[in-house]
Coordinates of C-alpha atoms and ligand atoms in Angstrom, one line a residue:
X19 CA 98.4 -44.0 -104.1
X20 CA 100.8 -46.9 -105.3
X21 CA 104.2 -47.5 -103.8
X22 CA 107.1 -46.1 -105.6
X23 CA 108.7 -49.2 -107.9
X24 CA 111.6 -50.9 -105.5
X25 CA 115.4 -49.5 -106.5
X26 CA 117.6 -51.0 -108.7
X27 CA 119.5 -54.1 -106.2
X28 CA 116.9 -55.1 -104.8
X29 CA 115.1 -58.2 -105.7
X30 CA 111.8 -57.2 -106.2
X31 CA 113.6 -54.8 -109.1
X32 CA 114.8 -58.0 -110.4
X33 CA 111.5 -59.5 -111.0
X34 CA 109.8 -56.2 -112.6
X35 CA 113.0 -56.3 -115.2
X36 CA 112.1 -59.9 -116.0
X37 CA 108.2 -59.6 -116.1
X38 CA 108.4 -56.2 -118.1
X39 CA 111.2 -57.9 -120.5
X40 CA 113.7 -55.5 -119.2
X41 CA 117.7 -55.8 -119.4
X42 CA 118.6 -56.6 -116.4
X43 CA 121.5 -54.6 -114.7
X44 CA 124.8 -55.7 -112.2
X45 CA 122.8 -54.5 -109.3
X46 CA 119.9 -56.2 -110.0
X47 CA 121.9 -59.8 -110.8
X48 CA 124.0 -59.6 -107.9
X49 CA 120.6 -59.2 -105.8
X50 CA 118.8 -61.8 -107.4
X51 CA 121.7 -63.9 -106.8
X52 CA 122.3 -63.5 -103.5
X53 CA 118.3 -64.0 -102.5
X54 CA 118.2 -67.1 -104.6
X55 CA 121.5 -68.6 -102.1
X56 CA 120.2 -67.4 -99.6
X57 CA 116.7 -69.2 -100.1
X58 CA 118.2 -72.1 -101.4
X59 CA 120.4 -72.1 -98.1
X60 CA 116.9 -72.4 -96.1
X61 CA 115.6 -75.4 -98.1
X62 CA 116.6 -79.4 -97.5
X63 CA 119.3 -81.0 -100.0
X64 CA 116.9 -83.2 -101.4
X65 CA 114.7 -80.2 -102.7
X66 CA 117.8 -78.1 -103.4
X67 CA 118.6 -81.4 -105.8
X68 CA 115.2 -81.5 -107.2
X69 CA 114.9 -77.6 -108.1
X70 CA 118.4 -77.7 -110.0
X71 CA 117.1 -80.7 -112.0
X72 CA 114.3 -78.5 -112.6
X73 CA 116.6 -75.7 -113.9
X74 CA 118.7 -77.7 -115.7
X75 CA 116.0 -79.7 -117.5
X76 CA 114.8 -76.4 -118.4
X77 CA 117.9 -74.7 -119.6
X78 CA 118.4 -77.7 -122.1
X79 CA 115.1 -77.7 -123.4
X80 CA 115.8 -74.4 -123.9
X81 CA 119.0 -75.0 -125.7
X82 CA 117.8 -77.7 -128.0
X83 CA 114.7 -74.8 -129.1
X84 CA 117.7 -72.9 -130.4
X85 CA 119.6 -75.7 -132.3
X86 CA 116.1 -76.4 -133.8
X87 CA 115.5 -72.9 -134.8
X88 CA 119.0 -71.2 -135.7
X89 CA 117.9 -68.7 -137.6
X90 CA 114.7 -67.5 -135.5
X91 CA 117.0 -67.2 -132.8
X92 CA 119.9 -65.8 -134.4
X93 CA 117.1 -62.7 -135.6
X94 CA 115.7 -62.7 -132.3
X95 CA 119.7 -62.4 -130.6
X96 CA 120.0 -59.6 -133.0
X97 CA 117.0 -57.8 -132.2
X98 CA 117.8 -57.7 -128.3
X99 CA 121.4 -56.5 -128.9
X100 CA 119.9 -53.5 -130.8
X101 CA 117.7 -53.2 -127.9
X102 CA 120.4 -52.7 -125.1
X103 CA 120.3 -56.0 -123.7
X104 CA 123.6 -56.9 -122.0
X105 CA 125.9 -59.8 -123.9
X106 CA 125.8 -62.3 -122.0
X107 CA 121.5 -61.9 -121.6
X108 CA 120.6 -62.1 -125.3
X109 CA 121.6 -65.7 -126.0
X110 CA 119.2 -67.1 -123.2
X111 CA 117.0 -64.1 -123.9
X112 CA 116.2 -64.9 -127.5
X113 CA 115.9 -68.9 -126.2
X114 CA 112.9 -67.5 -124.1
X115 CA 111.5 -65.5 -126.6
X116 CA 111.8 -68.5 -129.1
X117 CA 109.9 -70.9 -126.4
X118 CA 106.8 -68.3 -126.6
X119 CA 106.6 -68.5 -130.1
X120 CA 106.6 -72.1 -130.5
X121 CA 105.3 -73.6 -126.7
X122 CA 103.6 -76.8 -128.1
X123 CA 107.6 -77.4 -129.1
X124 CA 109.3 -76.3 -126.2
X125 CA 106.8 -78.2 -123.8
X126 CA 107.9 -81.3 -125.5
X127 CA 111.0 -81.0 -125.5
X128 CA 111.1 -79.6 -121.6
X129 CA 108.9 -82.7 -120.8
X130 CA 111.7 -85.0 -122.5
X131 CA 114.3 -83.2 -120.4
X132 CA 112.9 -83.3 -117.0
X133 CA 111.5 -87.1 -118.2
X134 CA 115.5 -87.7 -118.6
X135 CA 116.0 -86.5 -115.0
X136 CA 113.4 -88.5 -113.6
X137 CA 111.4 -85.5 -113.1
X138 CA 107.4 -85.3 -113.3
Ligands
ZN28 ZN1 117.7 -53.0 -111.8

């Protein structure tokens, strides 16, 4: 017998929607949200600094994939839209889907990101 899947809002939800490329709903944000402050609330400032390097490396490596890859991405934006993804998801969305088809690029260009942020 498995456990039935954890409800919508809950954070466990959260992180089947992400690994099984789901759109992620309100409920399911706001719960992720809240368990990421309220981990982050545990943690020391210094790692709190490091892990939003992290992210933000991250996010612009991300970013720059795009602005290397306009149209890939634009086809990939419209592709998620069709397939019920919310607005404001399909933009980072199709920047993830982009990093999977082209890692040896995105690796690269995340390493030069965290490399500007004095991060390993
Ligand atoms: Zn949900």
């Amino acid at each position: 017998m498995s456990r039935p899947p954890a409800p919508c809002g809950t954070h466990s939800a959260y992180t089947r929607h992400v690994r099984l490329s789901e759109p992620v709903d309100e409920a399911c944000r706001v719960a992720h949200n809240t368990y990421q402050r309220d981990y982050s609330a545990t943690l020391p400032a210094a790692v709190r600094l490091r892990y939003a390097l992290r992210k933000d490396a991250r996010r612009h490596a991300l970013i720059r994939l795009g602005e290397a890859h306009p149209d890939r991405l634009a086809e990939l934006m419209a592709e998620l839209a069709t397939g019920g993804q919310r607005g404001w998801q399909v933009r980072p969305a199709a920047r993830r889907r982009l990093a999977t088809e082209h890692p040896a690029e995105f690796a690269r260009l995340h390493a030069q990101e965290r490399a500007e942020r004095g991060l390993k």
